[in-house]
Coordinates of C-alpha atoms in Angstrom, one line a residue:
X1 CA 0.4 0.1 0.1
X2 CA 0.9 3.3 -1.1
X3 CA 0.1 5.0 1.8
X4 CA 1.1 8.1 3.9
X5 CA 0.6 7.8 7.4
X6 CA -2.2 9.2 9.4
X7 CA 0.0 12.6 10.8
X8 CA -3.8 13.1 13.0
X9 CA -2.9 12.2 16.4
X10 CA 1.2 14.0 16.3
X11 CA -0.2 17.3 15.2
X12 CA 0.7 20.8 17.5
X13 CA 0.4 24.0 17.7
X14 CA -0.5 26.1 13.8
X15 CA -0.9 22.3 12.3
X16 CA -3.3 20.9 14.7
X17 CA -5.2 23.8 14.9
X18 CA -5.7 23.3 11.0
X19 CA -6.6 19.8 11.5
X20 CA -9.3 21.0 14.2
X21 CA -11.0 24.2 12.1
X22 CA -11.4 21.1 9.0
X23 CA -12.7 18.7 11.3
X24 CA -15.1 21.2 12.7
X25 CA -16.1 22.3 9.1
X26 CA -17.0 19.0 7.5
X27 CA -18.3 17.8 11.0
X28 CA -20.4 21.1 10.7
X29 CA -22.7 20.1 7.1
X30 CA -22.8 16.7 8.7
X31 CA -19.1 14.5 7.0
X32 CA -17.3 12.8 9.5
X33 CA -14.7 11.7 7.9
X34 CA -11.6 13.0 6.1
X35 CA -10.8 10.8 3.1
X36 CA -8.3 12.5 1.6
X37 CA -7.1 14.8 4.4
X38 CA -5.6 13.1 6.0
X39 CA -2.3 12.2 3.6
X40 CA -2.8 15.5 2.8
X41 CA -2.1 17.0 6.8
X42 CA 1.6 15.6 5.8
X43 CA 1.5 19.7 5.2
X44 CA -1.0 21.4 7.0
X45 CA -0.5 25.1 5.1
X46 CA -1.4 22.7 1.9
X47 CA -4.4 21.0 3.3
X48 CA -5.4 23.9 4.5
X49 CA -5.9 25.8 1.2
X50 CA -7.1 23.0 -0.6
X51 CA -10.2 22.0 1.7
X52 CA -11.7 25.8 1.8
X53 CA -11.1 25.7 -1.9
X54 CA -13.5 22.4 -1.5
X55 CA -15.7 24.1 0.1
X56 CA -17.2 27.0 -1.5
X57 CA -17.3 24.4 -3.8
X58 CA -19.3 22.4 -2.7
X59 CA -20.9 24.6 -0.3
X60 CA -20.5 28.6 -1.6
X61 CA -20.3 28.0 -5.1
X62 CA -22.3 29.5 -8.0
X63 CA -22.9 26.1 -9.9
X64 CA -26.5 24.1 -9.1
X65 CA -26.2 21.4 -6.5
X66 CA -26.9 18.2 -10.0
X67 CA -25.0 20.4 -12.0
X68 CA -21.9 19.8 -9.6
X69 CA -22.3 16.5 -7.9
X70 CA -22.2 15.3 -12.2
X71 CA -18.7 17.4 -12.6
X72 CA -18.0 15.4 -9.5
X73 CA -18.7 11.6 -10.9
X74 CA -18.2 12.7 -14.6
X75 CA -14.6 12.7 -13.0
X76 CA -14.9 9.5 -10.8
X77 CA -15.8 7.7 -13.4
X78 CA -12.5 9.1 -15.8
X79 CA -10.3 8.4 -13.3
X80 CA -11.9 5.2 -11.8
X81 CA -10.9 5.9 -8.6
X82 CA -13.6 4.6 -6.4
X83 CA -13.1 7.3 -3.5
X84 CA -14.1 9.8 -5.8
X85 CA -17.7 8.3 -7.0
X86 CA -18.4 6.5 -3.5
X87 CA -18.6 9.4 -1.9
X88 CA -20.8 11.8 -4.2
X89 CA -23.2 8.8 -5.3
X90 CA -25.9 10.0 -2.5
X91 CA -25.1 13.4 -2.3
X92 CA -25.6 14.0 -5.9
X93 CA -29.2 12.0 -6.1
X94 CA -30.2 14.4 -2.8
X95 CA -28.7 16.9 -5.2
X96 CA -31.6 16.0 -7.2
X97 CA -29.2 14.7 -9.7
X98 CA -31.2 12.2 -11.6
X99 CA -31.6 8.2 -10.9
X100 CA -31.0 8.2 -14.9
X101 CA -28.3 10.5 -15.2
X102 CA -26.2 9.3 -12.3
X103 CA -26.5 5.4 -14.4
X104 CA -25.8 6.2 -17.6
X105 CA -22.5 8.1 -16.2
X106 CA -21.8 4.2 -13.5
X107 CA -22.5 2.5 -17.2
X108 CA -20.1 5.5 -19.3
X109 CA -23.6 6.3 -21.4
X110 CA -22.9 9.7 -22.8
X111 CA -26.4 10.7 -24.7
X112 CA -27.4 12.9 -21.5
X113 CA -30.1 15.1 -22.1
X114 CA -30.2 18.8 -20.9
X115 CA -28.5 21.3 -19.1
X116 CA -26.2 17.8 -18.7
X117 CA -25.3 17.6 -22.8
X118 CA -23.2 21.0 -22.5
X119 CA -21.7 20.2 -19.0
X120 CA -20.3 17.0 -20.4
X121 CA -19.0 18.6 -23.3
X122 CA -17.7 20.9 -21.7
X123 CA -16.0 18.5 -19.5
X124 CA -15.1 17.0 -22.6
X125 CA -12.6 20.2 -23.7
X126 CA -11.8 20.0 -19.9
X127 CA -10.6 17.4 -19.9
X128 CA -7.9 17.8 -23.3
X129 CA -7.4 20.4 -22.1
X130 CA -8.7 22.7 -25.2
X131 CA -10.3 25.2 -25.8
X132 CA -14.0 25.2 -26.0
X133 CA -15.7 26.7 -28.8
X134 CA -17.2 29.4 -28.9
X135 CA -20.7 28.6 -29.5
X136 CA -20.6 25.7 -26.8
X137 CA -19.2 28.5 -24.2
X138 CA -22.5 30.6 -25.1
X139 CA -24.9 28.0 -24.4
X140 CA -22.9 27.3 -21.4
X141 CA -22.8 31.6 -20.1
X142 CA -26.7 31.4 -20.9
X143 CA -27.5 28.5 -18.8
X144 CA -24.5 29.6 -16.0
X145 CA -23.5 32.5 -16.0
X146 CA -19.9 33.2 -17.1
X147 CA -19.2 32.3 -12.8
X148 CA -20.8 29.2 -13.4
X149 CA -18.7 27.7 -16.4
X150 CA -15.8 29.4 -14.4
X151 CA -17.0 27.1 -11.6
X152 CA -16.9 24.3 -14.6
X153 CA -13.9 24.1 -16.0
X154 CA -12.3 24.4 -12.6
X155 CA -13.8 21.5 -10.7
X156 CA -12.4 19.3 -13.0
X157 CA -8.9 20.7 -12.1
X158 CA -9.8 20.5 -8.4
X159 CA -11.6 16.9 -8.4
X160 CA -8.8 15.2 -11.0
X161 CA -6.4 16.1 -7.7
X162 CA -8.5 14.4 -5.4
X163 CA -8.8 11.9 -7.0
X164 CA -5.1 11.7 -7.7
X165 CA -4.2 11.5 -3.7
X166 CA -7.4 9.0 -3.4
X167 CA -5.3 6.9 -5.7
X168 CA -1.6 7.8 -5.1
X169 CA -2.4 7.3 -1.6
X170 CA -4.6 4.8 -1.4
X171 CA -7.0 6.8 0.8
X172 CA -9.4 4.2 2.0
X173 CA -13.6 4.1 1.7
X174 CA -15.2 4.9 5.4
X175 CA -16.6 2.8 7.1
X176 CA -20.1 1.9 6.5
X177 CA -22.2 3.0 9.4
X178 CA -23.9 1.1 11.6
X179 CA -27.2 0.0 10.4
X180 CA -29.9 0.1 13.2
X181 CA -33.0 -1.4 12.8
X182 CA -36.3 -0.6 14.0

């Protein structure tokens, strides 16, 4: 296994404060695992900055939540990093991403309904590091604004980075919560 050590028990000073802040921010939103932040906390300042950007995307961005989650699932499928898919598929459903669209992504089918077809074409350009054709840019700006278009493109980069951290350092999926039957 290529996992980095879990530094959380030995963090002190500013590193400890960053760790506790990340824990508190995530817990306030109901997220009780650190996932890729465990290896990232070997470099606390970097972890802090990455978490702040992730927080923005997840909780403050201009994109509709279903579009945000669609971009993440597209990246998860393309990267083949299971952690990203498993960490986001339930959130995608909760955000209103249609189940049919989720299944199309899972099955690598590419005939998405609007507006997901538009977003998929933008992600194709982003992942290929190619210019987005003007008509496609114009359609995206009409649908999501310039800020939304920028967020779609940069989300591709952000979640590519997160997939790299998860894949390169064998970040384990969080254990499922114990089933509490009625």
